[in-house]
Amino acid sequence: MNERYITAKQEYEKIGVDVEKALNILKDIPVSMHCWQGDDVIGFDHDGPLTGGIQTTGDYPGKAKTPQELMDDMEKAMSMIPGAKKINLHASYAIFEDGEFVDRDKIEPRHFKKWVDFAKKHHVGIDFNPTFFPHPKMKDGLTLSSPDEQIRKFWIDHGRACIRISQYFAEETGVPCVMNIWTGDGFKDVPADRMGPRIRYKESIEQILAEPFDKNKVKPCVESKVFGIGVESYTAGSAEFTLSFAASHEGCLPLMDNGHYHPTELVSDKIPALLCFYPEIALHITRGVRWDSDHVLLLDDETKEIAKEIVRCKALDRVYMALDYFDASINRVSAWVVGMRSWQKALLNALLMPHEKLTDLQDNARFTELMALQEELKTMPFGDIWKEYCRRCGVDGEMSWFSEIEKYEEEVLLKRK
Ligand code: RNT
Ligand code: ZN
């Protein structure tokens, strides 16, 4: 333990914060790292391009093109990130061997066996996502809400296959699998019927959830969205739709992606509202710049505020946290490391606050002191605690991890075809 940590710890003790307790809590909070940052959301079951209202921009060299490359890159990133982790997969990352190929409605647990081996090697759980985008069976931009019954059936079967795979992940890893349903279904221009697609979407999700599963092992979620690229006027899975769906279907969680709201809406404020009603909720943590741009997560004000709400609400065991962004313009391994470390910092910052004292000031209407104390907290010696936390987790607490990235880029990424 270094001098600076000891002094910083004393500073926090003066305001009533137990630093050791904070560090112990933090290291066990599982944060789900999304595999799709590593290959620009392409996957292994088709040749791109990415469609469905989402887009990556940039052409940085060295992206992972095979399962082995993706796993190598994730492993490299994970070695520089402190704290407990999960990995987050999409169905499009199924691994086919010996020339086999099956379409998404027919995928099986065995197509993910290598991912299970990878998860076991790193002692992490797996979260999962059916992939309702880039695929010929997306008809006129619609999947689960399509008016074409055959199309809907294909995607319902895909969802059901994903429930079975999610259960397999949970059983193999011993960690519950959060299975998130997101579709970009919607229209570019003013629709004639806004309710029809939503009724069909509702019934399709119900049919997916009719697949038998153990509610303690599989945690299905529905993720909302405002709009996508080329789908600007209407999204079937709007905020009201998904919240109402989750509220009326036991065992289904709402998933909030903070890039999926109007620019002045804040997910930090929505978290405590939802926690009043739902036993568990899920998050996609991202950084939207002017729109749902999915920039790499940074330690900005809203990121800190989201973490604060989870901690303040004593909901660390009720909120499933996953990162969701994809930047193709910078080193992709560094993108993971920076984003995951930023979220760890946000959680640490939240854990290093005297929440009871702050709440007491609010409840006693001592708003002048509340404001003053909240401002003081911003200049506490946070960095010294962060460095000690990283040291204990066996990762670099300063920036020398970046030379590892440069070395990996030179020796591995730039040598890829
Ligand atoms: C898209 C959603 C969705 C995807 C991932 C790849 O806007 O955020 O969660 O980013 O499933
Ligand atoms: Zn998302």
Coordinates of N, CA and C in Angstrom, one line a residue, residues 12-140:
Y12 N -11.1 10.3 2.8 CA -12.4 9.8 2.7 C -13.1 9.4 4.0
E13 N -12.2 8.9 4.9 CA -12.7 8.6 6.2 C -13.3 9.8 6.9
K14 N -12.7 10.9 6.7 CA -13.1 12.2 7.3 C -14.6 12.5 6.9
I15 N -15.0 12.1 5.7 CA -16.4 12.4 5.4 C -17.2 11.1 5.5
G16 N -16.7 10.2 6.2 CA -17.6 9.0 6.6 C -17.6 7.9 5.5
V17 N -16.6 7.8 4.7 CA -16.6 6.8 3.6 C -15.6 5.7 4.0
D18 N -16.1 4.4 3.9 CA -15.3 3.3 4.2 C -14.7 2.8 2.9
V19 N -13.4 3.1 2.7 CA -12.8 2.9 1.4 C -12.5 1.4 1.2
E20 N -12.1 0.7 2.2 CA -11.8 -0.7 2.0 C -13.1 -1.5 1.6
K21 N -14.2 -1.1 2.3 CA -15.5 -1.7 1.9 C -15.8 -1.4 0.5
A22 N -15.6 -0.2 0.1 CA -15.9 0.1 -1.3 C -15.1 -0.7 -2.3
L23 N -13.8 -0.9 -2.0 CA -13.0 -1.7 -2.9 C -13.4 -3.2 -3.0
N24 N -13.8 -3.6 -1.8 CA -14.3 -5.0 -1.8 C -15.5 -5.3 -2.5
I25 N -16.4 -4.3 -2.5 CA -17.7 -4.4 -3.2 C -17.4 -4.3 -4.7
L26 N -16.6 -3.4 -5.1 CA -16.3 -3.1 -6.5 C -15.8 -4.3 -7.3
K27 N -14.8 -5.0 -6.7 CA -14.1 -6.0 -7.4 C -15.1 -7.2 -7.8
D28 N -16.2 -7.3 -7.1 CA -17.1 -8.4 -7.4 C -18.3 -8.0 -8.2
I29 N -18.4 -6.8 -8.7 CA -19.6 -6.4 -9.5 C -19.3 -6.9 -10.9
P30 N -20.1 -7.8 -11.4 CA -19.9 -8.3 -12.8 C -20.3 -7.3 -13.9
V31 N -19.4 -6.9 -14.7 CA -19.7 -6.0 -15.8 C -19.6 -6.8 -17.1
S32 N -20.6 -6.7 -18.0 CA -20.6 -7.5 -19.2 C -19.9 -6.8 -20.3
M33 N -18.9 -7.4 -20.9 CA -18.1 -6.9 -21.9 C -18.6 -7.4 -23.3
H34 N -19.0 -6.5 -24.1 CA -19.6 -6.9 -25.4 C -18.6 -7.3 -26.5
C35 N -18.8 -8.5 -27.0 CA -17.8 -9.0 -28.0 C -17.8 -8.2 -29.2
W36 N -19.0 -7.5 -29.5 CA -19.1 -6.9 -30.9 C -18.3 -5.6 -31.1
Q37 N -17.6 -5.1 -30.0 CA -16.7 -4.0 -30.2 C -15.5 -4.5 -31.0
G38 N -15.2 -5.8 -31.0 CA -14.0 -6.3 -31.6 C -14.0 -6.5 -33.1
D39 N -15.2 -6.5 -33.7 CA -15.3 -6.7 -35.1 C -16.3 -5.9 -35.8
D40 N -16.6 -4.8 -35.2 CA -17.6 -3.8 -35.8 C -19.0 -4.4 -36.0
V41 N -19.4 -5.3 -35.0 CA -20.7 -5.9 -35.0 C -21.0 -6.8 -36.2
I42 N -20.0 -7.4 -36.7 CA -20.3 -8.3 -37.9 C -20.7 -9.7 -37.6
G43 N -19.9 -10.4 -36.7 CA -20.2 -11.8 -36.4 C -19.6 -12.7 -37.4
F44 N -19.9 -14.0 -37.3 CA -19.3 -15.0 -38.1 C -20.3 -15.7 -39.0
D45 N -21.6 -15.3 -39.1 CA -22.5 -16.1 -39.9 C -22.9 -15.4 -41.1
H46 N -22.3 -14.3 -41.5 CA -22.6 -13.6 -42.8 C -21.4 -12.7 -43.1
D47 N -21.5 -12.1 -44.3 CA -20.3 -11.3 -44.7 C -20.6 -9.8 -44.6
G48 N -21.6 -9.4 -43.8 CA -21.9 -7.9 -43.7 C -22.6 -7.4 -44.9
P49 N -22.8 -6.1 -45.0 CA -22.5 -5.1 -44.1 C -23.6 -5.1 -42.9
L50 N -23.3 -4.2 -42.0 CA -24.2 -4.1 -40.8 C -25.5 -3.3 -41.3
T51 N -26.6 -3.8 -40.9 CA -27.9 -3.1 -41.2 C -28.7 -3.1 -40.0
G52 N -30.0 -2.7 -40.1 CA -30.9 -2.8 -39.0 C -30.9 -1.5 -38.2
G53 N -30.5 -0.4 -38.8 CA -30.5 0.9 -38.1 C -29.3 1.2 -37.3
I54 N -28.3 0.3 -37.2 CA -27.1 0.6 -36.5 C -25.9 0.7 -37.4
Q55 N -24.9 1.4 -37.1 CA -23.8 1.6 -38.0 C -22.5 1.8 -37.2
T56 N -21.4 1.3 -37.8 CA -20.1 1.6 -37.2 C -19.4 2.5 -38.2
T57 N -18.6 3.4 -37.8 CA -17.8 4.2 -38.7 C -16.4 4.1 -38.4
G58 N -15.5 4.2 -39.4 CA -14.1 4.1 -39.2 C -13.6 2.8 -39.9
D59 N -12.3 2.8 -40.1 CA -11.7 1.7 -40.8 C -10.3 1.4 -40.2
Y60 N -10.2 1.4 -38.9 CA -9.0 1.2 -38.2 C -8.5 -0.3 -38.5
P61 N -7.2 -0.4 -38.8 CA -6.7 -1.8 -39.2 C -6.8 -2.8 -38.0
G62 N -6.8 -4.1 -38.4 CA -6.6 -5.1 -37.4 C -7.8 -5.7 -36.8
K63 N -9.0 -5.5 -37.3 CA -10.2 -6.0 -36.7 C -10.2 -7.6 -36.7
A64 N -10.8 -8.1 -35.7 CA -10.9 -9.6 -35.6 C -11.8 -10.1 -36.7
K65 N -11.4 -11.2 -37.4 CA -12.2 -11.8 -38.4 C -12.5 -13.2 -38.2
T66 N -11.9 -13.8 -37.2 CA -12.2 -15.2 -36.9 C -12.5 -15.3 -35.4
P67 N -13.2 -16.4 -35.0 CA -13.4 -16.6 -33.5 C -12.1 -16.5 -32.7
Q68 N -11.1 -17.1 -33.2 CA -9.8 -17.1 -32.4 C -9.3 -15.7 -32.2
E69 N -9.3 -15.0 -33.3 CA -8.8 -13.6 -33.3 C -9.7 -12.8 -32.3
L70 N -11.0 -12.9 -32.3 CA -11.8 -12.2 -31.4 C -11.6 -12.6 -30.0
M71 N -11.4 -13.8 -29.7 CA -11.1 -14.3 -28.4 C -9.8 -13.8 -27.9
D72 N -8.8 -13.8 -28.8 CA -7.5 -13.3 -28.4 C -7.6 -11.8 -28.0
D73 N -8.3 -11.1 -28.8 CA -8.4 -9.6 -28.5 C -9.2 -9.4 -27.2
M74 N -10.2 -10.1 -27.0 CA -11.0 -9.9 -25.8 C -10.1 -10.3 -24.6
E75 N -9.4 -11.4 -24.7 CA -8.5 -11.8 -23.6 C -7.5 -10.7 -23.3
K76 N -6.9 -10.1 -24.4 CA -5.9 -9.1 -24.2 C -6.6 -7.9 -23.4
A77 N -7.7 -7.5 -23.9 CA -8.4 -6.4 -23.2 C -8.7 -6.7 -21.8
M78 N -9.2 -7.9 -21.5 CA -9.6 -8.3 -20.2 C -8.4 -8.3 -19.2
S79 N -7.2 -8.5 -19.7 CA -6.1 -8.6 -18.9 C -5.7 -7.2 -18.4
M80 N -6.3 -6.1 -18.9 CA -6.0 -4.8 -18.5 C -7.2 -4.1 -17.8
I81 N -8.2 -4.9 -17.5 CA -9.4 -4.3 -16.9 C -9.6 -4.9 -15.5
P82 N -9.7 -4.1 -14.5 CA -9.9 -4.6 -13.2 C -11.4 -5.1 -13.0
G83 N -11.6 -5.9 -11.9 CA -12.9 -6.2 -11.5 C -13.5 -7.4 -12.2
A84 N -14.7 -7.9 -11.7 CA -15.4 -9.1 -12.2 C -16.0 -8.8 -13.6
K85 N -16.0 -9.8 -14.4 CA -16.6 -9.6 -15.8 C -17.6 -10.7 -16.2
K86 N -18.3 -10.3 -17.2 CA -19.1 -11.3 -18.0 C -18.7 -11.0 -19.4
I87 N -19.0 -12.0 -20.3 CA -18.9 -11.6 -21.7 C -20.3 -11.6 -22.3
N88 N -20.5 -10.7 -23.3 CA -21.8 -10.5 -23.9 C -21.7 -10.9 -25.4
L89 N -22.5 -11.9 -25.8 CA -22.4 -12.4 -27.2 C -23.7 -12.2 -27.9
H90 N -23.6 -12.1 -29.2 CA -24.7 -12.1 -30.1 C -24.8 -13.4 -30.8
A91 N -26.0 -13.8 -31.2 CA -26.2 -15.1 -31.9 C -25.4 -15.1 -33.2
S92 N -25.1 -14.0 -33.8 CA -24.3 -14.0 -35.1 C -22.9 -14.4 -34.8
Y93 N -22.5 -14.6 -33.6 CA -21.1 -15.1 -33.3 C -21.1 -16.6 -33.1
A94 N -22.1 -17.3 -33.6 CA -22.1 -18.8 -33.6 C -20.8 -19.2 -34.3
I95 N -20.3 -20.3 -33.8 CA -19.0 -20.8 -34.4 C -19.3 -22.1 -35.2
F96 N -19.3 -22.1 -36.5 CA -19.5 -23.3 -37.3 C -18.2 -23.9 -37.7
E97 N -18.2 -25.2 -37.6 CA -17.0 -25.9 -37.9 C -17.2 -27.0 -39.0
D98 N -16.1 -27.4 -39.6 CA -16.1 -28.4 -40.7 C -17.1 -28.1 -41.8
G99 N -17.2 -26.8 -42.2 CA -18.1 -26.4 -43.3 C -19.5 -26.4 -43.0
E100 N -19.9 -26.7 -41.7 CA -21.3 -26.7 -41.4 C -21.9 -25.2 -41.4
F101 N -23.1 -25.1 -41.8 CA -23.8 -23.8 -41.6 C -25.2 -24.1 -41.3
V102 N -25.8 -23.4 -40.3 CA -27.2 -23.5 -40.1 C -27.7 -22.1 -39.9
D103 N -28.9 -21.8 -40.4 CA -29.5 -20.5 -40.3 C -29.9 -20.2 -38.8
R104 N -30.2 -18.9 -38.6 CA -30.4 -18.5 -37.2 C -31.6 -19.1 -36.5
D105 N -32.5 -19.6 -37.2 CA -33.7 -20.3 -36.6 C -33.3 -21.7 -36.1
K106 N -32.1 -22.1 -36.5 CA -31.7 -23.5 -36.2 C -30.5 -23.6 -35.3
I107 N -29.9 -22.5 -34.9 CA -28.7 -22.6 -34.1 C -28.9 -23.4 -32.8
E108 N -27.8 -24.0 -32.3 CA -27.9 -24.9 -31.1 C -26.8 -24.5 -30.2
P109 N -27.0 -25.0 -28.9 CA -25.9 -24.7 -27.9 C -24.5 -25.1 -28.5
R110 N -24.4 -26.2 -29.2 CA -23.1 -26.7 -29.6 C -22.4 -25.7 -30.5
H111 N -23.1 -24.8 -31.1 CA -22.4 -23.8 -31.9 C -21.7 -22.7 -31.1
F112 N -22.0 -22.8 -29.8 CA -21.4 -21.8 -28.8 C -20.4 -22.5 -27.8
K113 N -20.1 -23.8 -28.1 CA -19.3 -24.5 -27.1 C -18.0 -23.8 -26.9
K114 N -17.4 -23.3 -28.0 CA -16.1 -22.7 -27.9 C -16.1 -21.4 -27.0
W115 N -17.3 -20.7 -27.1 CA -17.5 -19.6 -26.2 C -17.6 -20.0 -24.7
V116 N -18.2 -21.1 -24.5 CA -18.4 -21.6 -23.2 C -17.0 -22.0 -22.6
D117 N -16.2 -22.6 -23.5 CA -14.8 -22.9 -23.0 C -14.0 -21.7 -22.7
F118 N -14.2 -20.7 -23.5 CA -13.5 -19.4 -23.3 C -14.0 -18.8 -22.0
A119 N -15.3 -18.8 -21.7 CA -15.9 -18.2 -20.5 C -15.4 -19.0 -19.3
K120 N -15.3 -20.3 -19.4 CA -14.8 -21.1 -18.3 C -13.4 -20.8 -18.0
K121 N -12.6 -20.7 -19.0 CA -11.2 -20.4 -18.9 C -11.0 -19.1 -18.0
H122 N -11.9 -18.1 -18.3 CA -11.8 -16.8 -17.6 C -12.7 -16.7 -16.4
H123 N -13.4 -17.8 -16.0 CA -14.3 -17.8 -14.9 C -15.3 -16.6 -15.0
V124 N -15.9 -16.5 -16.1 CA -17.0 -15.5 -16.3 C -18.3 -16.1 -16.8
G125 N -19.4 -15.4 -16.6 CA -20.6 -15.8 -17.1 C -20.8 -15.2 -18.5
I126 N -21.9 -15.6 -19.2 CA -22.2 -15.2 -20.6 C -23.5 -14.6 -20.6
D127 N -23.6 -13.4 -21.3 CA -24.9 -12.8 -21.6 C -25.1 -13.0 -23.1
F128 N -26.4 -13.0 -23.5 CA -26.7 -13.4 -24.9 C -27.7 -12.5 -25.6
N129 N -27.6 -12.4 -26.9 CA -28.6 -11.5 -27.7 C -28.9 -12.3 -28.9
P130 N -30.2 -12.6 -29.1 CA -30.6 -13.0 -30.5 C -30.3 -11.9 -31.5
T131 N -29.9 -12.2 -32.7 CA -29.5 -11.2 -33.6 C -30.6 -11.0 -34.7
F132 N -31.3 -9.9 -34.6 CA -32.4 -9.6 -35.5 C -32.0 -8.7 -36.6
F133 N -30.8 -8.6 -36.9 CA -30.3 -7.7 -38.0 C -29.3 -8.3 -38.8
P134 N -28.7 -7.6 -39.8 CA -28.1 -8.1 -41.1 C -28.5 -9.5 -41.5
H135 N -29.6 -9.7 -42.2 CA -30.0 -11.0 -42.5 C -31.0 -10.9 -43.6
P136 N -31.0 -11.8 -44.6 CA -32.0 -11.8 -45.7 C -33.4 -11.9 -45.3
K137 N -33.6 -12.5 -44.1 CA -35.0 -12.7 -43.6 C -35.5 -11.4 -42.9
M138 N -34.8 -10.3 -42.9 CA -35.3 -9.1 -42.5 C -36.1 -8.6 -43.7
K139 N -37.4 -8.5 -43.6 CA -38.1 -8.2 -44.8 C -38.7 -6.7 -44.6
D140 N -38.3 -5.9 -45.6 CA -38.7 -4.5 -45.5 C -38.3 -3.8 -44.2

